[in-house]
Tab-separated table of C-alpha atoms in Angstrom:
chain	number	residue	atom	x	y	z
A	1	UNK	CA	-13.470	1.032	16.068
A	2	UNK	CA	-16.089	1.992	13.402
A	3	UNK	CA	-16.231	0.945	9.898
A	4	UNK	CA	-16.826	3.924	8.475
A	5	UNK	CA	-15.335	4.491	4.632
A	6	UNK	CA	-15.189	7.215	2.456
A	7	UNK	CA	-18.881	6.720	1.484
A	8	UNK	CA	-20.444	7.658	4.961
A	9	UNK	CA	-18.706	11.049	4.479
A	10	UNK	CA	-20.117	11.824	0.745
A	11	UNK	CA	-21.981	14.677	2.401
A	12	UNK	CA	-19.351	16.792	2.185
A	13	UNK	CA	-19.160	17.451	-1.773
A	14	UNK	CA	-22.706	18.827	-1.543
A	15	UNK	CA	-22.166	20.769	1.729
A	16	UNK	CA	-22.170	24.426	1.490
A	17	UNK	CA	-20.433	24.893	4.820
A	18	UNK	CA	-17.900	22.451	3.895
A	19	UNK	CA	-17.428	24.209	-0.104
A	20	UNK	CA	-16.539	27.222	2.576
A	21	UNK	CA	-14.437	25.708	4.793
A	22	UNK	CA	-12.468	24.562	1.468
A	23	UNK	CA	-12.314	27.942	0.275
A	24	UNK	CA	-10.867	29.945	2.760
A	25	UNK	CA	-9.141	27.086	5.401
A	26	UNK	CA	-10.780	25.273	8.242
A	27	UNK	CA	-9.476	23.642	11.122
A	28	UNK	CA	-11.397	20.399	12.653
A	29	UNK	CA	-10.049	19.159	16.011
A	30	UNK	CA	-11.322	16.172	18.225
A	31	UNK	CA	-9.374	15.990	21.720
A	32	UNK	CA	-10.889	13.171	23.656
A	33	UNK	CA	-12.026	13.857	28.266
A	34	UNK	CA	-10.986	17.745	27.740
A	35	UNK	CA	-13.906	19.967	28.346
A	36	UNK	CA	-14.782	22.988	26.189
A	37	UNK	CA	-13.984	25.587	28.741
A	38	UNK	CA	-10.553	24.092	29.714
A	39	UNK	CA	-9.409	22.975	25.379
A	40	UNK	CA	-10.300	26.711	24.888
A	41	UNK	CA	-8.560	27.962	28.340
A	42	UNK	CA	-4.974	25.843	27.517
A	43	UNK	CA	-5.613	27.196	24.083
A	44	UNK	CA	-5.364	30.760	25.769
A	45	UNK	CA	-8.326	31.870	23.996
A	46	UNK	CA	-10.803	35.212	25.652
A	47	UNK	CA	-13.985	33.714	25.774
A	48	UNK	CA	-16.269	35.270	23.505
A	49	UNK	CA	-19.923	33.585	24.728
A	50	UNK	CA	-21.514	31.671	22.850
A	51	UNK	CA	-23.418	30.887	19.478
A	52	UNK	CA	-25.426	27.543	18.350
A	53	UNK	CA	-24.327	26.734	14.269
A	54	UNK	CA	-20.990	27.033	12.334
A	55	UNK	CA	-22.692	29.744	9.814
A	56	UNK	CA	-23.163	32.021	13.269
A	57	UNK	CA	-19.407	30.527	14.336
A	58	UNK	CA	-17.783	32.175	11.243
A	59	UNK	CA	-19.531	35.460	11.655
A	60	UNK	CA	-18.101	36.000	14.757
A	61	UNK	CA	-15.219	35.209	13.120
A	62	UNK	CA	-15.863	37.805	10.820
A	63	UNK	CA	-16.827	40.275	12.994
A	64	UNK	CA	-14.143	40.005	15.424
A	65	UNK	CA	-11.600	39.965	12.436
A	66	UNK	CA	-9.529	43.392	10.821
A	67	UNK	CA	-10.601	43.246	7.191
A	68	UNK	CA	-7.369	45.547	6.706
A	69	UNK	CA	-4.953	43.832	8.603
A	70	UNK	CA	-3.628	40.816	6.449
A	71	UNK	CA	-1.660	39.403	8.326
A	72	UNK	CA	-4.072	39.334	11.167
A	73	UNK	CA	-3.287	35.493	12.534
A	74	UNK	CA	-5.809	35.825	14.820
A	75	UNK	CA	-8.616	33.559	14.990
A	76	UNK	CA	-12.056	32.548	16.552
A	77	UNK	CA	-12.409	29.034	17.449
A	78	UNK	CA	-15.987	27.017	18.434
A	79	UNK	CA	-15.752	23.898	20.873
A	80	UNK	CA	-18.446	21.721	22.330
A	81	UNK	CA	-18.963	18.425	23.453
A	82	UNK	CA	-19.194	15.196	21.666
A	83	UNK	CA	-19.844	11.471	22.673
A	84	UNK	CA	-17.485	9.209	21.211
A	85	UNK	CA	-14.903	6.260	22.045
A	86	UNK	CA	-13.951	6.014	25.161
A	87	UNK	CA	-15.993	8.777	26.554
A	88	UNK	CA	-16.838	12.397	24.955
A	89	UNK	CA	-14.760	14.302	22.994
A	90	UNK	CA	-14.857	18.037	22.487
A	91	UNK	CA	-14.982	18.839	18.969
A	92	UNK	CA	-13.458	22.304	17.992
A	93	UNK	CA	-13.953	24.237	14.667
A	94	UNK	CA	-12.197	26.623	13.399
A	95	UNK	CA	-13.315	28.278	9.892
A	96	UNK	CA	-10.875	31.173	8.516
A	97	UNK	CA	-8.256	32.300	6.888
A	98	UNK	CA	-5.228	29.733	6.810
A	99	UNK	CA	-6.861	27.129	9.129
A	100	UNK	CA	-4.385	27.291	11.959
A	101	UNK	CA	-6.748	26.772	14.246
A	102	UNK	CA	-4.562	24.381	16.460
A	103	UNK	CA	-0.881	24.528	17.571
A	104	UNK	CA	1.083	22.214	18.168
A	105	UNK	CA	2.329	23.219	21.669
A	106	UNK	CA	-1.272	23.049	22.462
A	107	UNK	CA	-1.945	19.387	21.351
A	108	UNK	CA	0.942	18.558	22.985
A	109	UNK	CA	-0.661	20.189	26.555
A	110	UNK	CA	-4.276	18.558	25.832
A	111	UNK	CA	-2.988	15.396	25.262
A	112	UNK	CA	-0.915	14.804	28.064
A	113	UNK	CA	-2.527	11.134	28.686
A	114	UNK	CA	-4.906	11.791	26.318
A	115	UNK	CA	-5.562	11.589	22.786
A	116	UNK	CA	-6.236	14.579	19.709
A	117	UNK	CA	-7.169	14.104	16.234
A	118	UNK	CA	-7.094	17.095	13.446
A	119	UNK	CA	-7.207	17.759	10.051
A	120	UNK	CA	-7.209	20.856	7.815
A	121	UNK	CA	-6.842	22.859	5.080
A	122	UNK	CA	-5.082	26.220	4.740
A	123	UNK	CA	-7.825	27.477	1.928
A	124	UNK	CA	-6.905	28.265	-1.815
A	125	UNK	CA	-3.340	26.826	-2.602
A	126	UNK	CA	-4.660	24.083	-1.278
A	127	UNK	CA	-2.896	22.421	1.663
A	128	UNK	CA	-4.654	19.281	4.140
A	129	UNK	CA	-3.545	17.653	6.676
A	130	UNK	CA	-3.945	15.385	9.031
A	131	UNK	CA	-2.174	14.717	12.661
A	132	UNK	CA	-2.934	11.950	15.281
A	133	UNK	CA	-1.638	12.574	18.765
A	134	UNK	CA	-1.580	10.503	21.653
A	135	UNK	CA	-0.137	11.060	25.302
A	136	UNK	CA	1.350	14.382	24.133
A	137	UNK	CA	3.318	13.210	21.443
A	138	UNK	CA	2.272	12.987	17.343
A	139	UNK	CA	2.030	9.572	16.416
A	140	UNK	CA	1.121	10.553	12.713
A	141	UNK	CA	0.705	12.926	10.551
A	142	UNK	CA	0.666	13.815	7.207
A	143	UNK	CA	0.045	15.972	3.815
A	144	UNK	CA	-0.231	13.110	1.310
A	145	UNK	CA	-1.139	9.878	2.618
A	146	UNK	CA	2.186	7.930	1.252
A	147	UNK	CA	4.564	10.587	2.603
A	148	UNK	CA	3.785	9.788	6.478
A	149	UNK	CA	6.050	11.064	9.275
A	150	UNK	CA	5.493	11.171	13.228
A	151	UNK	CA	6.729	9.093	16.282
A	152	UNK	CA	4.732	5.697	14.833
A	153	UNK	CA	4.089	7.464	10.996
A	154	UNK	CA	3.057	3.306	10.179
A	155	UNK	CA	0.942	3.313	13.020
A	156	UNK	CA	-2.549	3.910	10.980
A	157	UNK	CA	-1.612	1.907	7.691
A	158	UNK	CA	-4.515	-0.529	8.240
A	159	UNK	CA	-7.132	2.001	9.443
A	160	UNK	CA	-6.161	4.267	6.339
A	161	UNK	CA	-6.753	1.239	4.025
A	162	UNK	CA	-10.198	0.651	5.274
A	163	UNK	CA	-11.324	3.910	4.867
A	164	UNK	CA	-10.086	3.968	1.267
A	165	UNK	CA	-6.597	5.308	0.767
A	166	UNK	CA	-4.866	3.231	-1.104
A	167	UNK	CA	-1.071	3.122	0.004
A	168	UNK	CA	1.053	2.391	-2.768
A	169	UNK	CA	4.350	4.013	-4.708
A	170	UNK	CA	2.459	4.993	-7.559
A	171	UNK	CA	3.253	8.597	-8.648
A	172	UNK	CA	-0.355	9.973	-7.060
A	173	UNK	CA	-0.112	7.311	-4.616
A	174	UNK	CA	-3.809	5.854	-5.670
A	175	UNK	CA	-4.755	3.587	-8.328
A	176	UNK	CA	-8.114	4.421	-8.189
A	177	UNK	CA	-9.731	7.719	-7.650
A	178	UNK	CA	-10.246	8.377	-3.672
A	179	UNK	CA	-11.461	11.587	-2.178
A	180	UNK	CA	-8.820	11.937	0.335
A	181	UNK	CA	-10.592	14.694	2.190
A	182	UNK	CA	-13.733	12.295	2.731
A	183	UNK	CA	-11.216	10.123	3.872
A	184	UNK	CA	-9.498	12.063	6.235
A	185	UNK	CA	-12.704	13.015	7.803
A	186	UNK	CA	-13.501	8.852	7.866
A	187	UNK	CA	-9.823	8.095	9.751
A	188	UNK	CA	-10.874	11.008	12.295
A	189	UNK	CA	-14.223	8.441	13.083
A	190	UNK	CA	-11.960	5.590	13.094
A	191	UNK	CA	-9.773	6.879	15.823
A	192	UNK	CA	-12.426	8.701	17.748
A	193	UNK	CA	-15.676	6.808	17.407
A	194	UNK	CA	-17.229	10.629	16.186
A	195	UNK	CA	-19.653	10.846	13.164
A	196	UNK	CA	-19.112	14.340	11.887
A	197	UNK	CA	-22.434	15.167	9.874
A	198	UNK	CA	-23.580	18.768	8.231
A	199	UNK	CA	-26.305	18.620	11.123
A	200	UNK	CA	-24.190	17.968	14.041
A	201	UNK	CA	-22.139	21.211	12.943
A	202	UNK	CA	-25.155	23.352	12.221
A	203	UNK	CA	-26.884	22.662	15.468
A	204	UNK	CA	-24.489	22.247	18.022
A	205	UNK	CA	-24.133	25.005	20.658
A	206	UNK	CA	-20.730	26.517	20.152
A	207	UNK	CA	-18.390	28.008	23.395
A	208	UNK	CA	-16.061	30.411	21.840
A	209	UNK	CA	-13.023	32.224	22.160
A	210	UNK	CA	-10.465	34.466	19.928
A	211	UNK	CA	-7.474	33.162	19.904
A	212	UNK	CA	-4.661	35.289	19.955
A	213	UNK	CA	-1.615	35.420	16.899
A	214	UNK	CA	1.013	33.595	17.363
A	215	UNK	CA	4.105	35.337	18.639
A	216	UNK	CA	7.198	35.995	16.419
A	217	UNK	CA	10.142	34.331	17.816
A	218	UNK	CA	13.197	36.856	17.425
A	219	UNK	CA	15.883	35.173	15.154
A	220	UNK	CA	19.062	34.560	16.826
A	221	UNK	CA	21.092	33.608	13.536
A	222	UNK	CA	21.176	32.404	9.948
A	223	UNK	CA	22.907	29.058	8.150
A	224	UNK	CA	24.073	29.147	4.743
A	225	UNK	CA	24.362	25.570	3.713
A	226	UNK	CA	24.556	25.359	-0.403
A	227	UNK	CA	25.682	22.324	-2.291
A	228	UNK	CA	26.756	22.988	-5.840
A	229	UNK	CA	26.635	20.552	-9.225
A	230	UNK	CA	30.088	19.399	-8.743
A	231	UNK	CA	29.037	17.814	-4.870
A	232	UNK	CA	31.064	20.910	-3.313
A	233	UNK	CA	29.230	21.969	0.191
A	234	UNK	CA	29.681	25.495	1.517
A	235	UNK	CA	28.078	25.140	4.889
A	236	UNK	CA	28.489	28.809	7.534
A	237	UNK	CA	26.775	30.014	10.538
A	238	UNK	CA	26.512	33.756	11.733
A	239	UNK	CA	24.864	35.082	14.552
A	240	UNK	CA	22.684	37.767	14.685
A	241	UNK	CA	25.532	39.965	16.353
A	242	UNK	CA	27.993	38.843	13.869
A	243	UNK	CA	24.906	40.135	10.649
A	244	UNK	CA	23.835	43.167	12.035
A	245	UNK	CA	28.122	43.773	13.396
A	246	UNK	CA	28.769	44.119	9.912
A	247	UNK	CA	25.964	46.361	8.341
A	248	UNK	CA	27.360	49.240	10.716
């Protein structure tokens, strides 16, 4: 395990892909003995060819994007290959609108026996966060450092001390200041022996592929569940049959 800190990833306050990535949500993904081809395949991305930088990734992104459609959850993702522990790593970008750039269900599929690190940002609000997997489960994972959740959320404590987070209970969970997104970026080397730098992102030749939206999963029923001042609960189901039974 490196001993990277916070300090090794200073770069990115001065970065203008990085100021980007902030603005309008990024997605950084490091999934250890997958190959490009096959992260993007399980990912059911079309493959798109290929471009060498992240300024040409998110112009594809661009161009493959509806600037009318809003709602558009579509993305292009970038993947290529990486040495790090244990043996290379692809690393896969994704810079867009809302940073989704990596579902669950398919970090669960890559790292069946394997192991997946990501963090992001959804742009504007902002949002990070940060998820280790390992052997298709998530071991940890988390918006604010002190608020942890996961299989093993205590797994990392140590390694997120190292880099710099400070885990305490006061109210902004630091007593110092830390820049938590340098610090995410520091865990990610920490668990996957990867240096992320501005020039491994601008040079790297990029496979790529759009990755479809998301489907929406018909809802089958809603639950009321209210409880009032006084510590009374009103707590009722109804099924979609029952809600649309009595709008006729």
């Amino acid at each position: 395990m490196t001993s990277v800190t916070t300090r090794d990833y200073a770069w990115i306050r001065s970065s203008p892909l990085f100021d980007c990535a902030l603005e309008i949500g990024y997605t950084l993904s490091l999934v250890r003995g997958v190959a490009p081809r096959e992260v993007l395949r399980v990912m059911e991305a079309e493959p798109q060819g290929s471009c060498t930088g992240a300024d040409a990734l998110i112009e594809r992104q661009d161009e493959l994007r509806d600037p009318e459609d809003y709602s558009d959850g579509s993305f292009t993702a970038g993947a290529f290959t990486v040495p790090g522990e244990g043996g290379d790593w692809t690393l896969v970008l994704h810079v867009g609108e809302g940073g989704t750039g990596m579902q669950s269900r398919f970090l669960e599929a890559l790292t069946d026996g394997g192991c997946a690190v990501v963090h992001s940002s959804n742009g504007g609000k902002p949002m990070h966060f940060f998820q280790w997997y390992e052997d298709g489960e998530l071991r940890t994972t988390f918006e604010w450092h002190t608020a942890r959740h996961g299989s093993t959320p205590d797994a990392l404590n140590s390694a997120l001390c190292e880099v710099g987070y400070v885990l305490s209970d006061d109210e902004d969970g630091t007593s110092e200041h830390v820049d938590t997104k340098a610090a995410a970026f520091a865990l990610a080397e920490r668990l996957t022996g990867v240096r992320v730098t501005e020039e491994l992102l601008q040079g790297a030749e990029y496979q790529l592929g759009h990755v479809p939206e998301e489907p929406v999963e018909e809802w089958t029923g809603i639950v009321i569940d209210i409880t009032d001042a006084h510590g009374e609960r009103l707590y009722k189901e109804f099924t979609r049959a029952e809600i649309e039974g009595s709008q006729g």
